[in-house]
Amino acid sequence: MRALFGLLLGYAILVAGNSLLTTLVSLQLLHGQWTSLTVGLVQSCYYVGFILGAPLAGRLVTHVGQHRAFVAFGALGTLSALGFARFDAPAAWALLRTISGVSMVFIFTSLESSINTAVRNSERGRAFGTYLVVTYVGVSAGQFLLGTTQAAGALQWLMVAGLLAGSVIPAALLGSWIVPQAERPAAPALASGAVGISDGHVGAGPLPAPLPSARAQARALDGLHELWDAAPRCVPACVIAGLLSSAFYAMTPVYLTRIGYGNAAIAQAMGIALIGALLAQWPVGRWSDFSERRTILCALAIMTAQASAVLVVARSHVVVDATLFVYVSLIFSLYGVIVSDVNDRINPGKRVAVSAALLLMFSLGGSAGPAVAAVCMRVLGSGGLYVFTLAVTAGLAWLMRPRQALAAAL
């Protein structure tokens, strides 16, 4: 994991900027008197970018390496963020959100494939928990930055661009650059006692599994086939995780605005809620290393449904803030457990492709989440957002319910 230090530090800075950008887009559209449905459709385009980028992400990251992919697509994200300061039409913002999504799916693929090749199965829950802790440190920091400038000021867009641009500095300068499989020379014969013979890497300690060759990644859906064969129930679970995540990020600022929160209160509520996501990652990851991961997914879904039921009717700011803290700690623990469960079951040589496939499934859910949640809010009022999440999490609990015969088969 020390070799990933630069990537993880750069990633923390990047997600702070991306988190600030996501909330800014929703609030600026509301400030311009656009409807919640418009907000939902524009924000869905972020995940459309994921869908467009995910089939190519595994192959490209394999070719150029994790660090190079991070630097290149961090720069692309910076350019898209600057576009928000220049244009104010929803159609232009939808295109910019799509570009943001494309850049982020390549970055996520590079990070997640690096982590999954660097750890053993018995450590994967904790490793992914650490990765998600870094994620939510950055995400929460980005929300608190929302209150540092005026709601409609251009400075906020420049702050986003500065964070995204700054993220590539530690990624480029710190830690070891991971050499793609296609660039590794053949391993020489090593003296007795040397380690790392099989993958051409010489060093001490546990070694990452080799990245698959470009030929192995030739078909964009290879990872999806591998994912379906190894863990079919995790495919819809990953879609549901995307639904919940995108609906929270895109529509919770709208929900809070409609129940009487101002911009400063929204920044505080979102930031505090995302601290809940941060605090939950390592304990849930640790729990999943010692228990059956799918049973844990069922338990998380049941508790999320209960929190959603409270948010449907709650209007007291104290109750909403406290329940959002619990709700967010639960929904953002789902993806790490799903990824750990999948990587316990797959061929190590397929991990880059499967990482891209998981992100594709997540982004399919993510692309639908804001739009469907916006429709529910339009029909049922502000609480419709959490009627939607209640229904979705009840479905996830049913999907992951303990089934001994099926569990043995899968």
mmCIF file of C-alpha atoms in Angstrom:
data_model
loop_
_atom_site.group_PDB
_atom_site.id
_atom_site.type_symbol
_atom_site.label_atom_id
_atom_site.label_comp_id
_atom_site.label_asym_id
_atom_site.label_seq_id
_atom_site.Cartn_x
_atom_site.Cartn_y
_atom_site.Cartn_z
ATOM 1 C CA MET A 1 0.000 0.000 0.000
ATOM 2 C CA ARG A 2 2.949 2.383 0.441
ATOM 3 C CA ALA A 3 3.426 2.424 -3.330
ATOM 4 C CA LEU A 4 -0.116 3.821 -3.597
ATOM 5 C CA PHE A 5 0.502 6.754 -1.254
ATOM 6 C CA GLY A 6 0.785 9.367 -4.009
ATOM 7 C CA LEU A 7 -2.315 8.106 -5.774
ATOM 8 C CA LEU A 8 -4.340 8.081 -2.559
ATOM 9 C CA LEU A 9 -3.231 11.553 -1.492
ATOM 10 C CA GLY A 10 -3.991 12.967 -4.923
ATOM 11 C CA TYR A 11 -7.298 11.123 -4.902
ATOM 12 C CA ALA A 12 -8.312 12.693 -1.563
ATOM 13 C CA ILE A 13 -7.716 16.176 -3.001
ATOM 14 C CA LEU A 14 -9.534 15.298 -6.198
ATOM 15 C CA VAL A 15 -12.673 13.970 -4.517
ATOM 16 C CA ALA A 16 -12.836 17.103 -2.360
ATOM 17 C CA GLY A 17 -13.101 19.122 -5.565
ATOM 18 C CA ASN A 18 -15.524 16.677 -7.158
ATOM 19 C CA SER A 19 -17.742 16.683 -4.048
ATOM 20 C CA LEU A 20 -17.877 20.477 -4.013
ATOM 21 C CA LEU A 21 -18.695 20.486 -7.723
ATOM 22 C CA THR A 22 -21.581 18.026 -7.337
ATOM 23 C CA THR A 23 -23.359 20.072 -4.681
ATOM 24 C CA LEU A 24 -22.640 23.357 -6.450
ATOM 25 C CA VAL A 25 -24.321 22.131 -9.628
ATOM 26 C CA SER A 26 -27.542 21.272 -7.774
ATOM 27 C CA LEU A 27 -27.624 24.531 -5.805
ATOM 28 C CA GLN A 28 -26.802 26.726 -8.795
ATOM 29 C CA LEU A 29 -29.565 25.141 -10.858
ATOM 30 C CA LEU A 30 -32.024 25.765 -8.022
ATOM 31 C CA HIS A 31 -30.695 29.329 -7.714
ATOM 32 C CA GLY A 32 -31.493 29.774 -11.425
ATOM 33 C CA GLN A 33 -35.102 28.690 -10.783
ATOM 34 C CA TRP A 34 -34.761 25.383 -12.639
ATOM 35 C CA THR A 35 -36.989 22.494 -11.481
ATOM 36 C CA SER A 36 -35.873 19.540 -9.392
ATOM 37 C CA LEU A 37 -36.421 17.335 -12.461
ATOM 38 C CA THR A 38 -33.903 19.461 -14.405
ATOM 39 C CA VAL A 39 -31.458 19.094 -11.520
ATOM 40 C CA GLY A 40 -31.933 15.332 -11.564
ATOM 41 C CA LEU A 41 -31.452 15.019 -15.319
ATOM 42 C CA VAL A 42 -28.301 17.170 -15.361
ATOM 43 C CA GLN A 43 -26.795 15.271 -12.447
ATOM 44 C CA SER A 44 -27.646 11.932 -14.081
ATOM 45 C CA CYS A 45 -25.310 12.873 -16.924
ATOM 46 C CA TYR A 46 -22.359 12.435 -14.565
ATOM 47 C CA TYR A 47 -23.142 8.723 -14.473
ATOM 48 C CA VAL A 48 -23.822 8.649 -18.195
ATOM 49 C CA GLY A 49 -20.144 9.610 -18.420
ATOM 50 C CA PHE A 50 -19.334 6.609 -16.234
ATOM 51 C CA ILE A 51 -21.272 4.355 -18.616
ATOM 52 C CA LEU A 52 -19.443 5.762 -21.634
ATOM 53 C CA GLY A 53 -16.024 5.454 -20.010
ATOM 54 C CA ALA A 54 -16.291 2.183 -18.072
ATOM 55 C CA PRO A 55 -16.128 -0.243 -21.057
ATOM 56 C CA LEU A 56 -12.797 1.321 -22.104
ATOM 57 C CA ALA A 57 -11.346 2.013 -18.674
ATOM 58 C CA GLY A 58 -9.878 -1.413 -17.913
ATOM 59 C CA ARG A 59 -8.120 -1.679 -21.263
ATOM 60 C CA LEU A 60 -6.688 1.848 -21.224
ATOM 61 C CA VAL A 61 -5.483 1.638 -17.611
ATOM 62 C CA THR A 62 -3.803 -1.667 -18.470
ATOM 63 C CA HIS A 63 -1.998 -0.018 -21.399
ATOM 64 C CA VAL A 64 -0.788 3.179 -19.742
ATOM 65 C CA GLY A 65 -0.647 2.313 -16.040
ATOM 66 C CA GLN A 66 -2.547 3.566 -13.015
ATOM 67 C CA HIS A 67 -0.494 6.708 -12.368
ATOM 68 C CA ARG A 68 -0.569 7.943 -15.951
ATOM 69 C CA ALA A 69 -4.323 7.381 -16.160
ATOM 70 C CA PHE A 70 -4.841 9.322 -12.928
ATOM 71 C CA VAL A 71 -2.797 12.317 -14.136
ATOM 72 C CA ALA A 72 -4.402 12.428 -17.579
ATOM 73 C CA PHE A 73 -7.986 12.204 -16.419
ATOM 74 C CA GLY A 74 -7.414 14.495 -13.448
ATOM 75 C CA ALA A 75 -6.438 17.116 -16.037
ATOM 76 C CA LEU A 76 -9.574 16.376 -18.076
ATOM 77 C CA GLY A 77 -11.720 16.816 -14.967
ATOM 78 C CA THR A 78 -10.073 20.179 -14.326
ATOM 79 C CA LEU A 79 -10.950 21.408 -17.810
ATOM 80 C CA SER A 80 -14.579 20.316 -17.431
ATOM 81 C CA ALA A 81 -14.844 22.131 -14.080
ATOM 82 C CA LEU A 82 -13.655 25.374 -15.670
ATOM 83 C CA GLY A 83 -16.489 25.079 -18.185
ATOM 84 C CA PHE A 84 -19.093 25.579 -15.453
ATOM 85 C CA ALA A 85 -17.761 29.096 -14.862
ATOM 86 C CA ARG A 86 -18.196 29.915 -18.554
ATOM 87 C CA PHE A 87 -21.653 28.463 -19.348
ATOM 88 C CA ASP A 88 -24.927 28.565 -17.403
ATOM 89 C CA ALA A 89 -27.365 26.632 -19.626
ATOM 90 C CA PRO A 90 -28.542 23.206 -18.373
ATOM 91 C CA ALA A 91 -27.699 21.598 -21.733
ATOM 92 C CA ALA A 92 -24.077 22.783 -21.494
ATOM 93 C CA TRP A 93 -23.875 21.684 -17.879
ATOM 94 C CA ALA A 94 -25.233 18.261 -18.830
ATOM 95 C CA LEU A 95 -22.370 17.874 -21.325
ATOM 96 C CA LEU A 96 -19.823 19.044 -18.749
ATOM 97 C CA ARG A 97 -21.197 16.597 -16.162
ATOM 98 C CA THR A 98 -20.810 13.819 -18.724
ATOM 99 C CA ILE A 99 -17.159 14.746 -19.246
ATOM 100 C CA SER A 100 -16.665 14.823 -15.461
ATOM 101 C CA GLY A 101 -18.087 11.315 -15.241
ATOM 102 C CA VAL A 102 -15.782 9.998 -17.965
ATOM 103 C CA SER A 103 -12.735 11.396 -16.172
ATOM 104 C CA MET A 104 -13.766 9.987 -12.796
ATOM 105 C CA VAL A 105 -14.487 6.448 -14.003
ATOM 106 C CA PHE A 106 -10.913 6.152 -15.297
ATOM 107 C CA ILE A 107 -9.582 7.489 -11.995
ATOM 108 C CA PHE A 108 -11.711 5.072 -9.950
ATOM 109 C CA THR A 109 -10.632 2.148 -12.132
ATOM 110 C CA SER A 110 -6.957 3.006 -11.667
ATOM 111 C CA LEU A 111 -7.327 3.301 -7.877
ATOM 112 C CA GLU A 112 -9.489 0.255 -7.283
ATOM 113 C CA SER A 113 -7.491 -2.073 -9.519
ATOM 114 C CA SER A 114 -4.279 -0.924 -7.800
ATOM 115 C CA ILE A 115 -5.687 -1.687 -4.354
ATOM 116 C CA ASN A 116 -7.187 -5.033 -5.289
ATOM 117 C CA THR A 117 -3.927 -6.281 -6.791
ATOM 118 C CA ALA A 118 -1.928 -5.173 -3.749
ATOM 119 C CA VAL A 119 -3.694 -7.107 -0.973
ATOM 120 C CA ARG A 120 -4.681 -10.643 0.000
ATOM 121 C CA ASN A 121 -8.323 -11.746 0.384
ATOM 122 C CA SER A 122 -8.011 -11.695 4.174
ATOM 123 C CA GLU A 123 -7.009 -8.018 4.073
ATOM 124 C CA ARG A 124 -9.271 -6.768 1.295
ATOM 125 C CA GLY A 125 -12.099 -5.498 3.488
ATOM 126 C CA ARG A 126 -9.715 -3.394 5.569
ATOM 127 C CA ALA A 127 -7.833 -2.177 2.492
ATOM 128 C CA PHE A 128 -11.012 -1.108 0.773
ATOM 129 C CA GLY A 129 -12.195 0.426 4.029
ATOM 130 C CA THR A 130 -9.016 2.532 4.059
ATOM 131 C CA TYR A 131 -9.633 3.587 0.461
ATOM 132 C CA LEU A 132 -13.202 4.591 1.291
ATOM 133 C CA VAL A 133 -12.042 6.475 4.395
ATOM 134 C CA VAL A 134 -9.780 8.517 2.098
ATOM 135 C CA THR A 135 -12.766 9.006 -0.203
ATOM 136 C CA TYR A 136 -15.052 10.379 2.472
ATOM 137 C CA VAL A 137 -12.396 12.557 4.081
ATOM 138 C CA GLY A 138 -12.167 14.284 0.727
ATOM 139 C CA VAL A 139 -15.910 14.287 0.089
ATOM 140 C CA SER A 140 -16.722 15.732 3.514
ATOM 141 C CA ALA A 141 -14.004 18.389 3.180
ATOM 142 C CA GLY A 142 -15.493 19.407 -0.147
ATOM 143 C CA GLN A 143 -18.900 19.973 1.434
ATOM 144 C CA PHE A 144 -17.492 22.212 4.159
ATOM 145 C CA LEU A 145 -15.766 24.286 1.470
ATOM 146 C CA LEU A 146 -19.216 25.141 0.119
ATOM 147 C CA GLY A 147 -19.729 27.749 2.825
ATOM 148 C CA THR A 148 -16.447 29.587 2.254
ATOM 149 C CA THR A 149 -17.588 31.698 -0.731
ATOM 150 C CA GLN A 150 -20.770 33.326 -1.975
ATOM 151 C CA ALA A 151 -23.387 30.920 -3.350
ATOM 152 C CA ALA A 152 -23.262 32.310 -6.882
ATOM 153 C CA GLY A 153 -19.615 33.388 -6.977
ATOM 154 C CA ALA A 154 -17.194 32.375 -9.741
ATOM 155 C CA LEU A 155 -14.602 31.741 -7.009
ATOM 156 C CA GLN A 156 -16.294 28.451 -6.188
ATOM 157 C CA TRP A 157 -15.780 27.110 -9.695
ATOM 158 C CA LEU A 158 -12.146 28.218 -9.603
ATOM 159 C CA MET A 159 -11.750 26.496 -6.223
ATOM 160 C CA VAL A 160 -13.063 23.262 -7.761
ATOM 161 C CA ALA A 161 -10.679 23.539 -10.704
ATOM 162 C CA GLY A 162 -7.765 24.299 -8.372
ATOM 163 C CA LEU A 163 -8.429 21.191 -6.281
ATOM 164 C CA LEU A 164 -8.702 18.957 -9.344
ATOM 165 C CA ALA A 165 -5.527 20.370 -10.863
ATOM 166 C CA GLY A 166 -3.648 20.138 -7.557
ATOM 167 C CA SER A 167 -4.564 16.482 -7.151
ATOM 168 C CA VAL A 168 -2.228 15.376 -9.929
ATOM 169 C CA ILE A 169 0.877 16.734 -8.137
ATOM 170 C CA PRO A 170 1.177 14.058 -5.408
ATOM 171 C CA ALA A 171 0.005 11.378 -7.843
ATOM 172 C CA ALA A 172 2.831 12.274 -10.220
ATOM 173 C CA LEU A 173 5.597 12.827 -7.665
ATOM 174 C CA LEU A 174 4.972 10.483 -4.714
ATOM 175 C CA GLY A 175 4.994 6.708 -4.468
ATOM 176 C CA SER A 176 6.122 4.099 -6.976
ATOM 177 C CA TRP A 177 4.829 4.131 -10.527
ATOM 178 C CA ILE A 178 3.160 0.823 -11.320
ATOM 179 C CA VAL A 179 4.447 -0.532 -14.637
ATOM 180 C CA PRO A 180 1.736 -1.930 -16.897
ATOM 181 C CA GLN A 181 2.022 -5.608 -17.767
ATOM 182 C CA ALA A 182 2.704 -4.874 -21.425
ATOM 183 C CA GLU A 183 5.787 -2.820 -20.494
ATOM 184 C CA ARG A 184 7.392 -5.266 -18.058
ATOM 185 C CA PRO A 185 10.507 -7.051 -19.291
ATOM 186 C CA ALA A 186 10.727 -10.791 -18.951
ATOM 187 C CA ALA A 187 11.922 -11.801 -15.502
ATOM 188 C CA PRO A 188 15.541 -12.980 -15.356
ATOM 189 C CA ALA A 189 16.477 -16.100 -13.484
ATOM 190 C CA LEU A 190 16.805 -15.222 -9.808
ATOM 191 C CA ALA A 191 18.996 -16.626 -7.129
ATOM 192 C CA SER A 192 17.523 -18.887 -4.497
ATOM 193 C CA GLY A 193 15.627 -16.907 -1.861
ATOM 194 C CA ALA A 194 14.562 -14.075 -4.195
ATOM 195 C CA VAL A 195 10.887 -13.287 -4.400
ATOM 196 C CA GLY A 196 8.535 -12.144 -7.143
ATOM 197 C CA ILE A 197 9.798 -14.516 -9.882
ATOM 198 C CA SER A 198 6.422 -15.306 -11.389
ATOM 199 C CA ASP A 199 5.421 -11.753 -12.347
ATOM 200 C CA GLY A 200 8.786 -10.194 -13.156
ATOM 201 C CA HIS A 201 8.783 -8.001 -10.045
ATOM 202 C CA VAL A 202 11.705 -8.265 -7.637
ATOM 203 C CA GLY A 203 11.201 -7.153 -4.064
ATOM 204 C CA ALA A 204 10.246 -8.212 -0.580
ATOM 205 C CA GLY A 205 6.860 -8.948 0.891
ATOM 206 C CA PRO A 206 3.522 -9.843 -0.726
ATOM 207 C CA LEU A 207 3.328 -8.800 -4.363
ATOM 208 C CA PRO A 208 0.377 -7.621 -6.411
ATOM 209 C CA ALA A 209 -1.053 -9.987 -8.989
ATOM 210 C CA PRO A 210 0.085 -9.058 -12.517
ATOM 211 C CA LEU A 211 -2.194 -6.879 -14.573
ATOM 212 C CA PRO A 212 -3.860 -8.740 -17.453
ATOM 213 C CA SER A 213 -2.431 -8.175 -20.905
ATOM 214 C CA ALA A 214 -4.093 -5.841 -23.373
ATOM 215 C CA ARG A 215 -5.191 -8.867 -25.421
ATOM 216 C CA ALA A 216 -7.021 -10.240 -22.375
ATOM 217 C CA GLN A 217 -8.883 -6.937 -22.163
ATOM 218 C CA ALA A 218 -9.800 -6.812 -25.858
ATOM 219 C CA ARG A 219 -13.514 -7.253 -25.277
ATOM 220 C CA ALA A 220 -15.078 -4.455 -23.246
ATOM 221 C CA LEU A 221 -17.550 -6.816 -21.594
ATOM 222 C CA ASP A 222 -15.037 -9.443 -20.456
ATOM 223 C CA GLY A 223 -15.133 -8.060 -16.949
ATOM 224 C CA LEU A 224 -18.930 -8.122 -16.866
ATOM 225 C CA HIS A 225 -18.972 -11.776 -17.964
ATOM 226 C CA GLU A 226 -16.460 -12.630 -15.260
ATOM 227 C CA LEU A 227 -18.472 -10.672 -12.688
ATOM 228 C CA TRP A 228 -21.730 -12.393 -13.598
ATOM 229 C CA ASP A 229 -20.158 -15.842 -13.532
ATOM 230 C CA ALA A 230 -18.475 -15.307 -10.164
ATOM 231 C CA ALA A 231 -21.080 -13.278 -8.220
ATOM 232 C CA PRO A 232 -24.404 -12.761 -10.056
ATOM 233 C CA ARG A 233 -26.233 -11.291 -7.047
ATOM 234 C CA CYS A 234 -23.586 -8.571 -6.774
ATOM 235 C CA VAL A 235 -24.519 -7.202 -10.210
ATOM 236 C CA PRO A 236 -27.956 -5.814 -9.176
ATOM 237 C CA ALA A 237 -26.541 -4.950 -5.734
ATOM 238 C CA CYS A 238 -23.931 -2.738 -7.379
ATOM 239 C CA VAL A 239 -26.651 -1.056 -9.499
ATOM 240 C CA ILE A 240 -28.619 -0.359 -6.308
ATOM 241 C CA ALA A 241 -25.535 1.103 -4.608
ATOM 242 C CA GLY A 242 -25.235 3.468 -7.574
ATOM 243 C CA LEU A 243 -28.901 4.446 -7.330
ATOM 244 C CA LEU A 244 -28.560 5.332 -3.656
ATOM 245 C CA SER A 245 -25.259 7.174 -3.967
ATOM 246 C CA SER A 246 -26.235 9.360 -6.911
ATOM 247 C CA ALA A 247 -29.669 10.152 -5.495
ATOM 248 C CA PHE A 248 -28.054 11.294 -2.247
ATOM 249 C CA TYR A 249 -25.439 13.536 -3.833
ATOM 250 C CA ALA A 250 -27.712 15.069 -6.463
ATOM 251 C CA MET A 251 -31.042 15.390 -4.697
ATOM 252 C CA THR A 252 -30.336 15.730 -0.972
ATOM 253 C CA PRO A 253 -29.423 19.433 -1.399
ATOM 254 C CA VAL A 254 -32.804 19.852 -3.147
ATOM 255 C CA TYR A 255 -34.572 17.936 -0.352
ATOM 256 C CA LEU A 256 -32.891 20.081 2.308
ATOM 257 C CA THR A 257 -33.718 23.296 0.459
ATOM 258 C CA ARG A 258 -37.370 22.297 0.251
ATOM 259 C CA ILE A 259 -37.629 21.628 3.992
ATOM 260 C CA GLY A 260 -36.189 25.008 4.921
ATOM 261 C CA TYR A 261 -32.387 24.713 4.985
ATOM 262 C CA GLY A 262 -30.234 27.617 3.793
ATOM 263 C CA ASN A 263 -26.943 27.180 1.931
ATOM 264 C CA ALA A 264 -24.797 27.275 5.079
ATOM 265 C CA ALA A 265 -27.052 24.745 6.810
ATOM 266 C CA ILE A 266 -26.957 22.505 3.721
ATOM 267 C CA ALA A 267 -23.150 22.596 3.688
ATOM 268 C CA GLN A 268 -23.070 21.689 7.364
ATOM 269 C CA ALA A 269 -25.665 18.920 7.085
ATOM 270 C CA MET A 270 -23.985 17.348 4.042
ATOM 271 C CA GLY A 271 -20.515 17.609 5.576
ATOM 272 C CA ILE A 272 -21.577 16.079 8.887
ATOM 273 C CA ALA A 273 -23.483 13.301 7.117
ATOM 274 C CA LEU A 274 -20.439 12.413 5.057
ATOM 275 C CA ILE A 275 -18.335 12.212 8.209
ATOM 276 C CA GLY A 276 -20.676 9.327 9.051
ATOM 277 C CA ALA A 277 -19.604 7.637 5.818
ATOM 278 C CA LEU A 278 -15.971 8.177 6.786
ATOM 279 C CA LEU A 279 -16.355 6.741 10.295
ATOM 280 C CA ALA A 280 -18.224 3.647 9.078
ATOM 281 C CA GLN A 281 -15.749 2.427 6.461
ATOM 282 C CA TRP A 282 -13.040 0.782 8.534
ATOM 283 C CA PRO A 283 -15.391 -0.925 11.064
ATOM 284 C CA VAL A 284 -17.630 -2.263 8.282
ATOM 285 C CA GLY A 285 -14.596 -3.418 6.290
ATOM 286 C CA ARG A 286 -13.201 -5.148 9.351
ATOM 287 C CA TRP A 287 -16.597 -6.729 10.073
ATOM 288 C CA SER A 288 -16.807 -8.028 6.501
ATOM 289 C CA ASP A 289 -13.405 -9.730 6.806
ATOM 290 C CA PHE A 290 -14.728 -11.906 9.642
ATOM 291 C CA SER A 291 -18.341 -12.494 8.541
ATOM 292 C CA GLU A 292 -20.216 -13.552 5.432
ATOM 293 C CA ARG A 293 -20.239 -10.422 3.286
ATOM 294 C CA ARG A 294 -23.683 -10.947 1.777
ATOM 295 C CA THR A 295 -25.296 -11.274 5.195
ATOM 296 C CA ILE A 296 -23.698 -7.940 6.071
ATOM 297 C CA LEU A 297 -25.154 -6.405 2.894
ATOM 298 C CA CYS A 298 -28.610 -7.606 3.942
ATOM 299 C CA ALA A 299 -28.216 -6.079 7.418
ATOM 300 C CA LEU A 300 -26.990 -2.754 5.990
ATOM 301 C CA ALA A 301 -29.950 -2.632 3.601
ATOM 302 C CA ILE A 302 -32.496 -3.250 6.378
ATOM 303 C CA MET A 303 -31.027 -0.484 8.538
ATOM 304 C CA THR A 304 -30.945 1.891 5.556
ATOM 305 C CA ALA A 305 -34.620 1.240 4.863
ATOM 306 C CA GLN A 306 -35.427 2.127 8.474
ATOM 307 C CA ALA A 307 -33.465 5.390 8.251
ATOM 308 C CA SER A 308 -35.233 6.209 4.970
ATOM 309 C CA ALA A 309 -38.624 5.773 6.644
ATOM 310 C CA VAL A 310 -37.658 8.371 9.261
ATOM 311 C CA LEU A 311 -36.503 10.856 6.608
ATOM 312 C CA VAL A 312 -39.803 10.564 4.721
ATOM 313 C CA VAL A 313 -41.660 12.262 7.585
ATOM 314 C CA ALA A 314 -38.980 14.118 9.604
ATOM 315 C CA ARG A 315 -38.838 17.902 9.366
ATOM 316 C CA SER A 316 -36.966 18.855 12.538
ATOM 317 C CA HIS A 317 -33.453 19.857 11.526
ATOM 318 C CA VAL A 318 -31.933 18.031 14.476
ATOM 319 C CA VAL A 319 -33.715 14.783 13.578
ATOM 320 C CA VAL A 320 -32.917 15.142 9.869
ATOM 321 C CA ASP A 321 -29.235 15.823 10.542
ATOM 322 C CA ALA A 322 -28.876 12.877 12.906
ATOM 323 C CA THR A 323 -30.756 10.489 10.617
ATOM 324 C CA LEU A 324 -28.780 11.600 7.561
ATOM 325 C CA PHE A 325 -25.589 10.860 9.499
ATOM 326 C CA VAL A 326 -26.762 7.261 10.070
ATOM 327 C CA TYR A 327 -28.230 6.906 6.564
ATOM 328 C CA VAL A 328 -25.046 8.014 4.823
ATOM 329 C CA SER A 329 -22.831 5.814 6.985
ATOM 330 C CA LEU A 330 -24.903 2.848 5.773
ATOM 331 C CA ILE A 331 -25.340 3.535 2.053
ATOM 332 C CA PHE A 332 -21.704 4.390 1.472
ATOM 333 C CA SER A 333 -20.571 1.180 3.149
ATOM 334 C CA LEU A 334 -22.388 -0.946 0.562
ATOM 335 C CA TYR A 335 -19.991 -0.570 -2.359
ATOM 336 C CA GLY A 336 -16.861 -1.561 -0.436
ATOM 337 C CA VAL A 337 -18.506 -4.764 0.838
ATOM 338 C CA ILE A 338 -19.784 -5.583 -2.661
ATOM 339 C CA VAL A 339 -16.351 -5.073 -4.216
ATOM 340 C CA SER A 340 -14.659 -7.149 -1.516
ATOM 341 C CA ASP A 341 -17.165 -9.973 -1.998
ATOM 342 C CA VAL A 342 -16.625 -9.969 -5.763
ATOM 343 C CA ASN A 343 -12.821 -9.904 -5.525
ATOM 344 C CA ASP A 344 -12.878 -12.860 -3.137
ATOM 345 C CA ARG A 345 -14.451 -14.910 -5.937
ATOM 346 C CA ILE A 346 -12.692 -13.925 -9.166
ATOM 347 C CA ASN A 347 -9.509 -14.823 -11.014
ATOM 348 C CA PRO A 348 -6.799 -12.364 -9.845
ATOM 349 C CA GLY A 349 -5.764 -11.751 -13.448
ATOM 350 C CA LYS A 350 -9.217 -10.294 -14.204
ATOM 351 C CA ARG A 351 -9.259 -7.638 -11.494
ATOM 352 C CA VAL A 352 -8.739 -4.607 -13.726
ATOM 353 C CA ALA A 353 -11.557 -5.705 -16.025
ATOM 354 C CA VAL A 354 -13.843 -6.546 -13.109
ATOM 355 C CA SER A 355 -13.122 -3.185 -11.443
ATOM 356 C CA ALA A 356 -14.297 -1.488 -14.641
ATOM 357 C CA ALA A 357 -17.374 -3.766 -14.804
ATOM 358 C CA LEU A 358 -18.313 -2.942 -11.211
ATOM 359 C CA LEU A 359 -18.030 0.757 -11.972
ATOM 360 C CA LEU A 360 -20.185 0.242 -15.069
ATOM 361 C CA MET A 361 -22.913 -1.402 -12.986
ATOM 362 C CA PHE A 362 -22.599 1.277 -10.317
ATOM 363 C CA SER A 363 -22.901 3.997 -12.948
ATOM 364 C CA LEU A 364 -25.941 2.391 -14.582
ATOM 365 C CA GLY A 365 -27.673 2.813 -11.243
ATOM 366 C CA GLY A 366 -26.100 6.216 -10.769
ATOM 367 C CA SER A 367 -27.379 7.509 -14.090
ATOM 368 C CA ALA A 368 -30.962 6.610 -13.177
ATOM 369 C CA GLY A 369 -30.879 7.603 -9.482
ATOM 370 C CA PRO A 370 -31.198 11.416 -9.687
ATOM 371 C CA ALA A 371 -33.847 11.336 -12.427
ATOM 372 C CA VAL A 372 -36.031 8.714 -10.717
ATOM 373 C CA ALA A 373 -35.633 10.406 -7.336
ATOM 374 C CA ALA A 374 -36.585 13.758 -8.906
ATOM 375 C CA VAL A 375 -39.768 12.240 -10.345
ATOM 376 C CA CYS A 376 -40.639 10.788 -6.927
ATOM 377 C CA MET A 377 -40.102 14.206 -5.337
ATOM 378 C CA ARG A 378 -42.259 15.862 -7.964
ATOM 379 C CA VAL A 379 -45.114 13.419 -7.325
ATOM 380 C CA LEU A 380 -44.779 12.891 -3.561
ATOM 381 C CA GLY A 381 -43.112 16.101 -2.382
ATOM 382 C CA SER A 382 -39.699 16.474 -0.775
ATOM 383 C CA GLY A 383 -40.090 13.214 1.185
ATOM 384 C CA GLY A 384 -40.458 11.348 -2.109
ATOM 385 C CA LEU A 385 -36.667 11.084 -2.279
ATOM 386 C CA TYR A 386 -36.681 8.790 0.725
ATOM 387 C CA VAL A 387 -39.783 6.881 -0.349
ATOM 388 C CA PHE A 388 -37.647 5.961 -3.344
ATOM 389 C CA THR A 389 -34.646 4.909 -1.219
ATOM 390 C CA LEU A 390 -36.910 2.955 1.133
ATOM 391 C CA ALA A 391 -38.234 0.894 -1.777
ATOM 392 C CA VAL A 392 -34.760 0.344 -3.239
ATOM 393 C CA THR A 393 -33.151 -0.759 0.036
ATOM 394 C CA ALA A 394 -36.045 -3.099 0.823
ATOM 395 C CA GLY A 395 -35.354 -4.729 -2.545
ATOM 396 C CA LEU A 396 -31.648 -5.033 -1.740
ATOM 397 C CA ALA A 397 -32.403 -6.654 1.623
ATOM 398 C CA TRP A 398 -34.614 -9.208 -0.137
ATOM 399 C CA LEU A 399 -31.927 -9.888 -2.752
ATOM 400 C CA MET A 400 -29.215 -10.471 -0.150
ATOM 401 C CA ARG A 401 -31.318 -12.402 2.352
ATOM 402 C CA PRO A 402 -29.548 -15.554 3.608
ATOM 403 C CA ARG A 403 -30.196 -18.480 1.300
ATOM 404 C CA GLN A 404 -28.032 -21.443 2.219
ATOM 405 C CA ALA A 405 -28.520 -23.458 -0.939
ATOM 406 C CA LEU A 406 -27.923 -20.502 -3.230
ATOM 407 C CA ALA A 407 -24.961 -19.318 -1.196
ATOM 408 C CA ALA A 408 -23.336 -22.715 -1.567
ATOM 409 C CA ALA A 409 -23.939 -22.665 -5.325
ATOM 410 C CA LEU A 410 -22.472 -19.187 -5.761
#
